[in-house]
Amino acid sequence: MKQNIRTPSDRPGYGNTRKRGGGRQAVVGLLAVGALLAGCSGQPLAERLSAPTETTTSPETAPAVTAPAGTVLAQEGIAAGHPEAVEVGMEILEQGGNAADAAIATAFAVSVVEPHASGIGGGGVTLIAEPEKEVAAFDYREVVSKSGKIPASGTGVPGFVDGMATLHATYGSMPWNELLQPAVELARDGFVITKFLGERMNDGIGSSIVSEHRQFRTTDGGRVLREGETLKQAELAETIQTLATGGRDEFYEGSISKQLTLVKGLDAATLADYKTEKFEPVRGNVGDYTVVTAPPALPGAGLIQMLQQAEGAGIASDAPGSSPYVDKLMAAWSNASDTVTEKFGDQRFVEVDLSEVLDREQNLKIGSQLEEEASNDSPAGAIDPGNTTHLSVADRDGMAVSMTNTITSFWGGTKSDVVGGFFLNNQLSRFTTVDSPANRPEPGRKSVTWSNPAMVLDGQGRVVMGIGTPGGQQIPNILASVLVPVLLQDQPVQDAVDGPRFHLQGGILAVEGKATKSMKALARANEWKIRETTRSDGVFGSIQALWVDYDTGTIDGATDVRRDGDHAVSKTDR
């Protein structure tokens, strides 16, 4: 069948809803996608999918939807960084796969359509929840090789493939090979380059990196491809097919590992010994909810500290983006940033005492004492373009996944190697950028990072939200900019996602769009400089969130237009 490559604007239509999740909701017309992903497992996709899904009506005007017998919810859904990846995940759910299956398939698809941000050469962290069970955290981030040395590239031993294999072995219900096939086809047959990816490929750093690789140039070997043109990645397709057929061992001990050992900083012994770690996540109450997120060396406990201090400061009564709102949230961020950069490290190597960090009463008290007048405290460092990718999935049986993957800097940094069609990470550079006694490199160790997948639980301990974002060091602030309005001000998720974003770093307050007079006055009082950004700059990430309404049995999501993010929710009468 001839491939019909669609631009994002050609994807299935949208209908407006006014639910807790807010804004627009995808109409998952999966039959219309058949030409895009046809041929999976040798069978036309259209023959393997059910009828197109429908928009749902607002719960304020419609009765609760009855979930199918034996299920928790009447819907299932996914939010991810690219519409093509969302469609892959929905395909898996429609075939009867669970949230873990869909997350794995989507993550591999994301590695194809967002090669600059995450993929096989990187790592990540996943939170996964099943009904009436505790949330589990899986850390498959990059480690220092057995030599203990960090190469100039900052490349660590990648954990992505082992992480996906571990999730599949623990939770998967569909064959591994079937979950990877959509990504194989997407890489082989190509997809239309979006505006955001086109800009990343053609900016100064991106152009210098991708111009060295034939698949990113025009067929005559000339200029770098641009927005609206088709990117095909034959070598990456072959690599993913190898993994689909041979499993994770092909990466760590087989044919792919032989290529990896030619890269400085990677060795056969460390690759062969790589193992995903399972940890207990951290949690803390915010308003009437519980925020659950990944433990150190990730910044999750710092995010909870930040949210609780902002709550104690009375931020619930302040309009998002107002001068008091920004002042309180940035003061709480300064404290949380200090916590992460001074105290956090790989808990397998250093003891990280979280008793004070997660002390809600203390955080509320500190928040209530945050100075109303200006302070020039500001986390050190520079504001860089955000990186990383995130996806959230929820299925009808109540399983939920919140997954953040990354190769750290865009394209893995300026000195990144490319093996098998994928870019390698520069994660170990975080040992330098977060310079503290708790974050020192040694064999097998993982660095402090800013990746921050999160979940929100209701009073009954049920997952009502999966959320995460790219954004580098801005990630905690980006998450807080959505979680504060949703959890403390009862704002619809889409409204919160569309709301103002700002970040304080190195004495510079970055704001999205034009700074207001009150914002400028606040900056002057604090001796901050103002940096005005546009949404297309990539500074403020792209929230990927789902909201679950157990009263109606429905799921809704939010679409963040700052990048290529999208979400889809199934029909209710499958």
Coordinates of C-alpha atoms in Angstrom, one line a residue:
M1 CA 0.0 0.0 0.0
K2 CA 1.3 3.5 -0.9
Q3 CA 2.3 5.4 2.2
N4 CA 0.2 8.5 2.9
I5 CA 2.4 10.7 5.1
R6 CA 0.3 13.3 6.9
T7 CA 1.3 16.6 8.4
P8 CA 0.1 17.3 11.9
S9 CA -2.7 19.6 10.6
D10 CA -4.1 16.6 8.7
R11 CA -4.5 14.4 11.8
P12 CA -8.0 13.5 13.0
G13 CA -10.3 16.4 13.9
Y14 CA -10.9 17.8 17.4
G15 CA -14.0 18.6 19.3
N16 CA -14.3 21.1 22.2
T17 CA -15.1 19.8 25.7
R18 CA -15.3 21.6 29.0
K19 CA -14.2 18.9 31.5
R20 CA -11.9 19.0 34.4
G21 CA -9.2 18.1 31.9
G22 CA -10.2 21.2 30.0
G23 CA -9.6 22.2 26.3
R24 CA -9.7 20.2 23.2
Q25 CA -9.9 16.4 23.1
A26 CA -8.6 14.3 20.2
V27 CA -11.0 12.3 18.1
V28 CA -9.0 9.3 17.5
G29 CA -9.9 8.4 13.9
L30 CA -7.7 5.4 13.8
L31 CA -9.0 4.0 10.5
A32 CA -7.8 7.3 8.9
V33 CA -4.3 6.5 10.1
G34 CA -4.2 3.1 8.5
A35 CA -2.2 4.3 5.5
L36 CA 0.4 5.9 7.8
L37 CA 1.3 2.8 9.8
A38 CA 0.1 0.1 7.3
G39 CA 1.9 -3.1 7.1
C40 CA 2.6 -3.7 10.8
S41 CA 3.1 -7.5 11.2
G42 CA 2.3 -7.9 7.5
Q43 CA -1.3 -7.0 7.9
P44 CA -3.0 -3.7 6.8
L45 CA -3.6 -1.6 9.9
A46 CA -7.1 -0.7 9.0
E47 CA -8.1 -4.4 9.2
R48 CA -6.8 -4.6 12.7
L49 CA -8.5 -1.6 14.2
S50 CA -11.9 -0.9 15.5
A51 CA -14.1 2.0 14.2
P52 CA -13.0 5.6 14.8
T53 CA -13.6 7.1 18.2
E54 CA -15.9 9.9 19.0
T55 CA -15.7 13.1 21.0
T56 CA -17.3 12.9 24.5
T57 CA -19.7 15.4 26.0
S58 CA -19.0 17.5 29.1
P59 CA -19.7 15.7 32.4
E60 CA -21.7 18.8 33.4
T61 CA -24.3 18.0 30.8
A62 CA -23.9 14.2 30.3
P63 CA -24.5 11.3 32.7
A64 CA -21.6 9.1 33.9
V65 CA -20.4 6.6 31.3
T66 CA -20.6 3.0 32.3
A67 CA -17.3 1.2 32.1
P68 CA -17.3 -2.2 30.3
A69 CA -17.6 -5.2 32.7
G70 CA -14.4 -5.9 34.4
T71 CA -12.8 -2.6 33.8
V72 CA -12.3 0.5 35.9
L73 CA -12.8 3.2 33.3
A74 CA -14.9 3.6 30.1
Q75 CA -12.0 5.2 28.3
E76 CA -8.2 5.0 27.8
G77 CA -5.9 7.7 26.6
I78 CA -2.4 9.0 25.9
A79 CA -0.5 12.3 25.9
A80 CA 2.9 12.5 24.2
G81 CA 5.3 14.9 22.5
H82 CA 4.2 14.2 18.9
P83 CA 0.9 13.3 17.2
E84 CA 2.5 10.4 15.3
A85 CA 3.6 8.9 18.6
V86 CA 0.2 9.4 20.2
E87 CA -1.4 7.5 17.3
V88 CA 1.1 4.6 17.8
G89 CA 0.1 4.4 21.5
M90 CA -3.6 4.5 20.7
E91 CA -3.2 1.8 18.2
I92 CA -1.7 -0.5 20.9
L93 CA -4.5 0.4 23.3
E94 CA -7.1 -0.3 20.6
Q95 CA -5.6 -3.7 20.0
G96 CA -6.1 -4.6 23.7
G97 CA -2.7 -3.7 25.0
N98 CA -2.4 -2.2 28.4
A99 CA -0.9 1.2 29.5
A100 CA 2.6 -0.3 29.8
D101 CA 2.4 -1.8 26.3
A102 CA 1.3 1.6 24.9
A103 CA 4.0 3.5 26.8
I104 CA 6.7 1.2 25.4
A105 CA 5.5 1.5 21.8
T106 CA 5.1 5.2 22.2
A107 CA 8.5 5.7 23.7
F108 CA 10.1 3.9 20.7
A109 CA 8.0 6.0 18.3
V110 CA 9.0 9.2 20.1
S111 CA 12.7 8.2 19.6
V112 CA 12.0 8.3 15.9
V113 CA 10.0 11.6 15.7
E114 CA 11.9 13.4 18.4
P115 CA 15.5 12.2 17.7
H116 CA 16.9 15.4 19.1
A117 CA 15.4 14.8 22.6
S118 CA 15.2 11.2 23.6
G119 CA 15.7 7.7 22.4
I120 CA 17.7 4.5 22.3
G121 CA 20.9 6.3 23.2
G122 CA 19.6 7.8 26.4
G123 CA 17.7 6.8 29.5
G124 CA 14.7 7.8 31.6
V125 CA 12.4 7.2 34.6
T126 CA 8.9 5.8 34.7
L127 CA 6.2 5.8 37.3
I128 CA 3.6 3.1 36.9
A129 CA 0.5 2.4 38.9
E130 CA -2.0 -0.4 39.1
P131 CA -5.4 -0.3 40.9
E132 CA -5.0 -0.9 44.6
K133 CA -1.2 -1.2 44.4
E134 CA 1.5 1.2 45.4
V135 CA 3.0 3.4 42.6
A136 CA 6.4 2.0 41.5
A137 CA 9.4 3.9 40.1
F138 CA 11.8 2.5 37.5
D139 CA 15.1 4.3 36.9
Y140 CA 16.9 3.3 33.7
R141 CA 19.1 6.4 33.4
E142 CA 22.7 6.4 32.2
V143 CA 25.6 5.3 34.3
V144 CA 29.3 6.0 34.5
S145 CA 31.4 3.2 33.0
K146 CA 33.5 0.9 35.1
S147 CA 36.6 3.1 34.5
G148 CA 35.0 5.8 36.5
K149 CA 36.0 8.4 33.9
I150 CA 33.6 10.8 32.1
P151 CA 34.4 11.3 28.4
A152 CA 34.5 14.7 26.8
S153 CA 31.1 13.9 25.3
G154 CA 29.5 13.3 28.7
T155 CA 28.1 10.0 27.3
G156 CA 27.0 7.5 29.9
V157 CA 26.0 3.8 29.4
P158 CA 22.4 4.1 28.0
G159 CA 19.6 2.5 29.9
F160 CA 16.5 3.2 27.7
V161 CA 16.4 -0.3 26.0
D162 CA 16.8 -2.1 29.3
G163 CA 14.2 0.1 30.9
M164 CA 11.7 -0.7 28.2
A165 CA 12.5 -4.4 28.4
T166 CA 12.1 -4.4 32.2
L167 CA 8.7 -2.7 32.0
H168 CA 7.6 -5.2 29.4
A169 CA 8.8 -8.2 31.4
T170 CA 7.0 -6.8 34.5
Y171 CA 3.8 -5.4 33.1
G172 CA 3.6 -6.1 29.3
S173 CA 0.7 -8.1 27.8
M174 CA 1.6 -7.9 24.1
P175 CA 4.6 -9.4 22.3
W176 CA 7.7 -7.2 22.4
N177 CA 8.1 -7.5 18.7
E178 CA 4.7 -6.1 18.0
L179 CA 5.3 -3.1 20.3
L180 CA 8.4 -2.0 18.3
Q181 CA 7.0 -2.5 14.8
P182 CA 5.2 0.9 14.5
A183 CA 8.5 2.7 15.3
V184 CA 10.3 0.6 12.7
E185 CA 7.8 1.6 10.1
L186 CA 7.8 5.2 11.2
A187 CA 11.6 5.4 10.9
R188 CA 11.7 3.5 7.6
D189 CA 8.8 5.2 5.8
G190 CA 9.3 8.6 7.3
F191 CA 7.2 11.4 8.7
V192 CA 6.7 15.1 8.0
I193 CA 9.1 17.4 9.8
T194 CA 7.3 19.8 12.1
K195 CA 8.1 23.4 12.7
F196 CA 9.7 22.7 16.1
L197 CA 11.9 19.8 14.8
G198 CA 12.8 21.8 11.7
E199 CA 14.0 24.6 13.8
R200 CA 16.1 22.3 16.0
M201 CA 17.6 20.8 12.9
N202 CA 18.5 24.1 11.4
D203 CA 19.6 26.2 14.3
G204 CA 23.3 26.8 14.9
I205 CA 24.0 23.7 17.1
G206 CA 21.5 21.5 15.5
S207 CA 22.6 22.2 11.9
S208 CA 26.3 21.6 12.8
I209 CA 25.4 18.2 14.3
V210 CA 22.8 16.8 11.9
S211 CA 24.5 18.0 8.7
E212 CA 27.1 15.3 9.2
H213 CA 24.4 12.6 8.8
R214 CA 22.9 11.8 5.4
Q215 CA 19.4 11.1 6.5
F216 CA 19.0 14.7 7.7
R217 CA 20.0 16.2 4.4
T218 CA 18.2 16.4 1.1
T219 CA 18.6 13.5 -1.3
D220 CA 21.4 15.2 -3.2
G221 CA 23.4 15.4 0.0
G222 CA 23.0 19.2 0.1
R223 CA 21.2 21.3 2.8
V224 CA 19.6 20.1 6.0
L225 CA 15.9 19.1 5.7
R226 CA 13.3 21.7 6.7
E227 CA 9.8 21.9 8.0
G228 CA 7.3 20.2 5.8
E229 CA 9.8 17.8 4.2
T230 CA 10.0 14.1 5.0
L231 CA 12.6 12.6 7.3
K232 CA 13.4 8.9 6.8
Q233 CA 15.9 7.1 9.1
A234 CA 16.7 3.7 7.5
E235 CA 19.6 2.9 9.8
L236 CA 17.5 3.7 12.9
A237 CA 14.7 1.4 11.5
E238 CA 17.2 -1.4 11.1
T239 CA 18.4 -0.9 14.7
I240 CA 14.9 -1.0 16.2
Q241 CA 14.1 -4.0 14.0
T242 CA 17.2 -5.7 15.5
L243 CA 15.9 -5.0 19.0
A244 CA 12.4 -6.1 18.1
T245 CA 13.7 -9.5 16.9
G246 CA 16.6 -10.1 19.3
G247 CA 15.5 -8.2 22.4
R248 CA 17.4 -6.1 24.8
D249 CA 20.5 -8.4 24.7
E250 CA 21.2 -7.2 21.2
F251 CA 21.9 -3.8 22.7
Y252 CA 23.9 -4.8 25.7
E253 CA 25.7 -7.9 24.6
G254 CA 25.0 -8.4 20.9
S255 CA 25.5 -6.7 17.6
I256 CA 24.6 -3.2 18.7
S257 CA 26.9 -3.4 21.8
K258 CA 29.9 -4.0 19.5
Q259 CA 29.3 -0.7 17.9
L260 CA 28.8 1.0 21.2
T261 CA 32.1 -0.1 22.6
L262 CA 33.8 1.9 19.9
V263 CA 32.5 5.0 21.6
K264 CA 34.7 6.7 24.3
G265 CA 33.1 6.1 27.8
L266 CA 31.3 2.9 26.9
D267 CA 32.7 -0.6 27.5
A268 CA 31.5 -4.1 27.1
A269 CA 31.5 -5.0 30.8
T270 CA 29.4 -2.0 31.9
L271 CA 27.0 -2.6 29.1
A272 CA 26.6 -6.3 29.9
D273 CA 26.0 -5.5 33.6
Y274 CA 23.4 -2.7 33.1
K275 CA 20.3 -3.2 35.1
T276 CA 17.2 -1.0 35.6
E277 CA 16.6 -0.1 39.2
K278 CA 13.2 -0.2 40.9
F279 CA 12.7 2.4 43.7
E280 CA 9.9 3.5 46.0
P281 CA 8.7 6.9 44.8
V282 CA 8.5 10.0 47.0
R283 CA 5.2 11.6 47.9
G284 CA 3.7 14.6 49.6
N285 CA 0.3 16.2 50.1
V286 CA -0.6 19.3 48.2
G287 CA -4.0 20.7 48.8
D288 CA -6.5 17.8 48.8
Y289 CA -4.2 15.6 46.6
T290 CA -1.0 13.6 46.9
V291 CA 1.8 14.2 44.5
V292 CA 3.9 11.1 43.7
T293 CA 7.2 11.4 41.8
A294 CA 10.6 9.9 41.4
P295 CA 13.2 9.9 44.2
P296 CA 16.7 11.3 44.2
A297 CA 18.9 11.7 42.2
L298 CA 15.8 13.1 40.5
P299 CA 14.3 16.4 41.7
G300 CA 10.9 15.0 42.7
A301 CA 11.2 15.7 46.4
G302 CA 12.3 19.2 45.6
L303 CA 9.1 19.7 43.5
I304 CA 7.0 18.6 46.4
Q305 CA 8.9 20.9 48.7
M306 CA 8.3 23.8 46.3
L307 CA 4.6 23.1 45.9
Q308 CA 4.1 22.9 49.7
Q309 CA 6.0 26.1 50.4
A310 CA 4.0 27.9 47.7
E311 CA 0.8 26.6 49.3
G312 CA 1.9 27.8 52.7
A313 CA 2.6 31.2 51.2
G314 CA -1.0 31.5 50.2
I315 CA -0.5 31.2 46.5
A316 CA -4.0 29.7 46.0
S317 CA -5.4 33.2 46.3
D318 CA -3.2 34.8 43.7
A319 CA -3.9 34.9 40.0
P320 CA -1.4 32.9 37.9
G321 CA 1.2 35.2 36.5
S322 CA 0.4 38.0 38.9
S323 CA 3.3 39.7 40.7
P324 CA 2.5 38.0 44.1
Y325 CA 2.1 34.7 42.4
V326 CA 5.5 34.9 40.6
D327 CA 7.2 36.2 43.8
K328 CA 6.0 33.3 45.9
L329 CA 6.6 30.6 43.4
M330 CA 10.1 31.8 42.6
A331 CA 11.0 32.1 46.3
A332 CA 9.8 28.5 46.8
W333 CA 11.7 27.5 43.6
S334 CA 15.0 29.0 45.0
N335 CA 14.7 26.9 48.1
A336 CA 13.9 23.7 46.1
S337 CA 16.7 24.4 43.6
D338 CA 19.2 24.6 46.5
T339 CA 17.8 21.4 47.9
V340 CA 18.3 19.5 44.6
T341 CA 21.7 20.9 43.7
E342 CA 23.2 20.7 47.3
K343 CA 21.7 17.6 48.8
F344 CA 20.6 15.2 46.2
G345 CA 22.6 12.4 44.7
D346 CA 22.4 8.7 43.6
Q347 CA 20.9 7.0 46.7
R348 CA 22.8 3.8 46.0
F349 CA 26.0 5.8 46.7
V350 CA 25.1 8.6 49.1
E351 CA 22.5 8.9 51.9
V352 CA 19.9 11.5 51.1
D353 CA 17.9 12.6 54.1
L354 CA 14.4 13.6 52.9
S355 CA 12.8 13.9 56.3
E356 CA 13.0 17.7 56.3
V357 CA 12.5 18.1 52.6
L358 CA 9.2 16.3 52.7
D359 CA 8.0 17.6 56.0
R360 CA 4.7 19.2 55.0
E361 CA 4.2 21.1 58.2
Q362 CA 7.6 22.6 58.0
N363 CA 7.2 23.5 54.4
L364 CA 3.9 25.2 55.0
K365 CA 5.5 27.2 57.8
I366 CA 8.5 28.2 55.7
G367 CA 6.0 29.2 52.9
S368 CA 4.0 31.4 55.3
Q369 CA 7.2 33.2 56.2
L370 CA 8.5 33.8 52.7
E371 CA 9.2 37.5 52.6
E372 CA 6.5 39.5 50.8
E373 CA 9.0 42.1 50.0
A374 CA 11.6 41.6 47.3
S375 CA 14.6 39.3 47.6
N376 CA 17.4 39.0 45.1
D377 CA 18.0 35.3 45.8
S378 CA 18.3 33.4 42.6
P379 CA 19.4 29.9 41.7
A380 CA 22.8 29.8 39.9
G381 CA 23.2 28.8 36.3
A382 CA 21.9 29.8 32.9
I383 CA 18.5 29.3 31.3
D384 CA 18.9 26.9 28.4
P385 CA 16.5 25.6 25.8
G386 CA 14.6 22.7 27.4
N387 CA 15.2 19.1 26.3
T388 CA 13.8 15.7 27.1
T389 CA 10.4 14.1 26.3
H390 CA 7.4 12.9 28.3
L391 CA 4.4 10.7 27.9
S392 CA 1.4 9.8 30.1
V393 CA -0.9 6.8 29.5
A394 CA -4.0 5.5 31.2
D395 CA -6.0 2.4 30.3
R396 CA -9.5 1.1 31.0
D397 CA -8.2 -1.3 33.7
G398 CA -6.9 1.6 35.7
M399 CA -3.2 1.2 35.0
A400 CA -1.4 4.5 34.6
V401 CA 2.1 5.4 33.3
S402 CA 4.1 8.6 33.6
M403 CA 7.4 8.3 31.7
T404 CA 10.2 10.8 31.1
N405 CA 13.0 9.9 28.7
T406 CA 16.0 12.0 27.5
I407 CA 19.4 12.1 25.9
T408 CA 20.0 15.2 28.1
S409 CA 20.9 18.1 25.7
F410 CA 19.3 18.5 22.3
W411 CA 21.0 16.0 20.0
G412 CA 23.0 14.7 23.0
G413 CA 25.2 17.8 23.0
T414 CA 27.8 19.1 20.6
K415 CA 30.2 16.1 20.9
S416 CA 27.6 13.4 20.8
D417 CA 28.2 10.2 18.8
V418 CA 25.7 8.5 16.5
V419 CA 25.5 4.7 16.5
G420 CA 23.0 2.7 14.6
G421 CA 21.1 5.8 13.5
F422 CA 20.5 7.1 17.1
F423 CA 22.1 9.9 19.1
L424 CA 24.0 9.1 22.3
N425 CA 23.4 11.1 25.5
N426 CA 25.5 13.5 27.3
Q427 CA 23.9 12.8 30.7
L428 CA 27.2 12.6 32.6
S429 CA 27.7 16.3 32.0
R430 CA 25.2 16.7 34.9
F431 CA 28.0 15.8 37.3
T432 CA 29.6 19.1 36.3
T433 CA 26.6 21.3 36.1
V434 CA 25.3 20.1 39.5
D435 CA 28.6 20.3 41.4
S436 CA 28.2 19.1 44.9
P437 CA 29.7 16.5 47.2
A438 CA 26.6 14.4 46.9
N439 CA 27.0 14.3 43.1
R440 CA 30.4 12.9 42.3
P441 CA 31.1 10.5 39.4
E442 CA 32.2 6.9 40.1
P443 CA 31.7 3.6 38.4
G444 CA 28.0 2.7 38.0
R445 CA 26.7 5.9 39.4
K446 CA 23.9 8.1 38.0
S447 CA 24.0 11.9 38.1
V448 CA 21.5 14.4 39.5
T449 CA 19.1 15.3 36.7
W450 CA 16.0 17.4 36.2
S451 CA 13.7 14.8 34.7
N452 CA 10.6 14.7 36.8
P453 CA 7.7 12.3 35.9
A454 CA 4.8 12.7 38.3
M455 CA 1.4 11.4 39.3
V456 CA -1.4 12.9 41.4
L457 CA -3.5 10.8 43.6
D458 CA -7.0 11.6 45.0
G459 CA -8.1 11.1 48.6
Q460 CA -8.8 7.4 47.9
G461 CA -5.3 6.8 46.6
R462 CA -6.4 6.6 43.0
V463 CA -4.3 8.1 40.2
V464 CA -6.2 11.1 38.8
M465 CA -3.3 12.6 36.9
G466 CA -0.2 11.7 35.0
I467 CA 2.0 14.6 34.2
G468 CA 5.5 15.5 33.0
T469 CA 7.4 17.8 30.6
P470 CA 10.7 18.4 28.8
G471 CA 12.5 21.5 29.8
G472 CA 15.9 20.8 31.4
Q473 CA 16.4 22.7 34.7
Q474 CA 13.1 24.5 34.0
I475 CA 11.1 21.3 34.5
P476 CA 10.1 21.8 38.2
N477 CA 8.9 25.3 37.5
I478 CA 7.0 24.1 34.4
L479 CA 5.3 21.4 36.4
A480 CA 4.5 23.8 39.2
S481 CA 3.0 26.3 36.8
V482 CA 0.3 23.6 36.0
L483 CA 0.0 21.8 39.3
V484 CA -0.5 24.9 41.4
P485 CA -3.6 26.1 39.5
V486 CA -5.0 22.6 39.1
L487 CA -4.5 21.3 42.7
L488 CA -4.8 24.5 44.7
Q489 CA -7.2 26.6 42.5
D490 CA -9.4 23.9 40.9
Q491 CA -8.5 25.1 37.4
P492 CA -9.1 22.9 34.4
V493 CA -5.9 21.2 33.2
Q494 CA -6.0 22.7 29.7
D495 CA -6.4 26.2 31.2
A496 CA -3.4 25.6 33.4
V497 CA -1.4 24.3 30.5
D498 CA -2.3 27.4 28.4
G499 CA -1.4 29.7 31.3
P500 CA 1.7 31.8 32.0
R501 CA 5.1 30.4 32.5
F502 CA 8.3 31.9 34.0
H503 CA 11.6 30.7 35.4
L504 CA 14.3 32.3 37.6
Q505 CA 17.9 31.4 37.0
G506 CA 21.2 33.2 37.3
G507 CA 19.5 36.5 38.2
I508 CA 17.3 36.4 35.1
L509 CA 13.6 36.0 35.1
A510 CA 12.5 34.4 31.9
V511 CA 8.9 35.1 31.0
E512 CA 6.8 33.8 28.1
G513 CA 5.7 36.7 25.9
K514 CA 5.8 40.3 27.0
A515 CA 6.5 41.1 30.7
T516 CA 3.8 43.0 32.4
K517 CA 4.4 46.3 34.3
S518 CA 4.0 44.5 37.6
M519 CA 6.4 41.8 36.5
K520 CA 9.0 44.4 35.5
A521 CA 8.5 46.1 38.9
L522 CA 9.0 42.8 40.7
A523 CA 12.2 42.2 38.7
R524 CA 13.5 45.7 39.5
A525 CA 12.8 45.2 43.2
N526 CA 14.6 41.9 43.2
E527 CA 17.5 43.1 41.0
W528 CA 16.6 40.6 38.4
K529 CA 16.9 41.1 34.7
I530 CA 13.9 40.2 32.4
R531 CA 14.2 37.9 29.4
E532 CA 11.2 37.8 27.2
T533 CA 10.7 34.5 25.2
T534 CA 8.3 33.2 22.7
R535 CA 6.5 29.9 22.8
S536 CA 8.5 28.6 19.9
D537 CA 11.8 29.1 21.8
G538 CA 11.4 25.7 23.5
V539 CA 12.3 27.2 26.9
F540 CA 9.1 26.3 28.7
G541 CA 8.7 22.7 27.6
S542 CA 5.5 20.9 26.6
I543 CA 3.3 19.4 29.3
Q544 CA 1.9 16.0 28.6
A545 CA -0.9 15.3 31.0
L546 CA -4.0 13.2 31.4
W547 CA -6.8 13.7 34.0
V548 CA -9.0 10.8 35.1
D549 CA -12.5 11.4 36.3
Y550 CA -13.7 8.3 38.3
D551 CA -17.2 9.7 38.7
T552 CA -17.8 9.7 35.0
G553 CA -15.4 6.9 34.1
T554 CA -13.7 9.2 31.5
I555 CA -10.2 10.4 30.7
D556 CA -9.3 13.8 29.4
G557 CA -6.0 15.4 28.4
A558 CA -4.3 18.7 27.7
T559 CA -2.4 19.6 24.5
D560 CA 0.5 21.9 24.9
V561 CA 1.1 23.8 21.7
R562 CA 4.5 25.1 22.7
R563 CA 6.0 22.1 20.8
D564 CA 4.4 19.2 19.0
G565 CA 2.5 17.7 21.9
D566 CA -0.8 16.0 21.4
H567 CA -3.2 13.8 23.2
A568 CA -6.0 11.3 22.3
V569 CA -8.8 9.6 24.2
S570 CA -10.7 6.6 23.0
K571 CA -14.4 6.4 22.5
T572 CA -16.5 5.1 25.4
D573 CA -18.4 2.3 23.8
R574 CA -15.7 -0.1 22.6

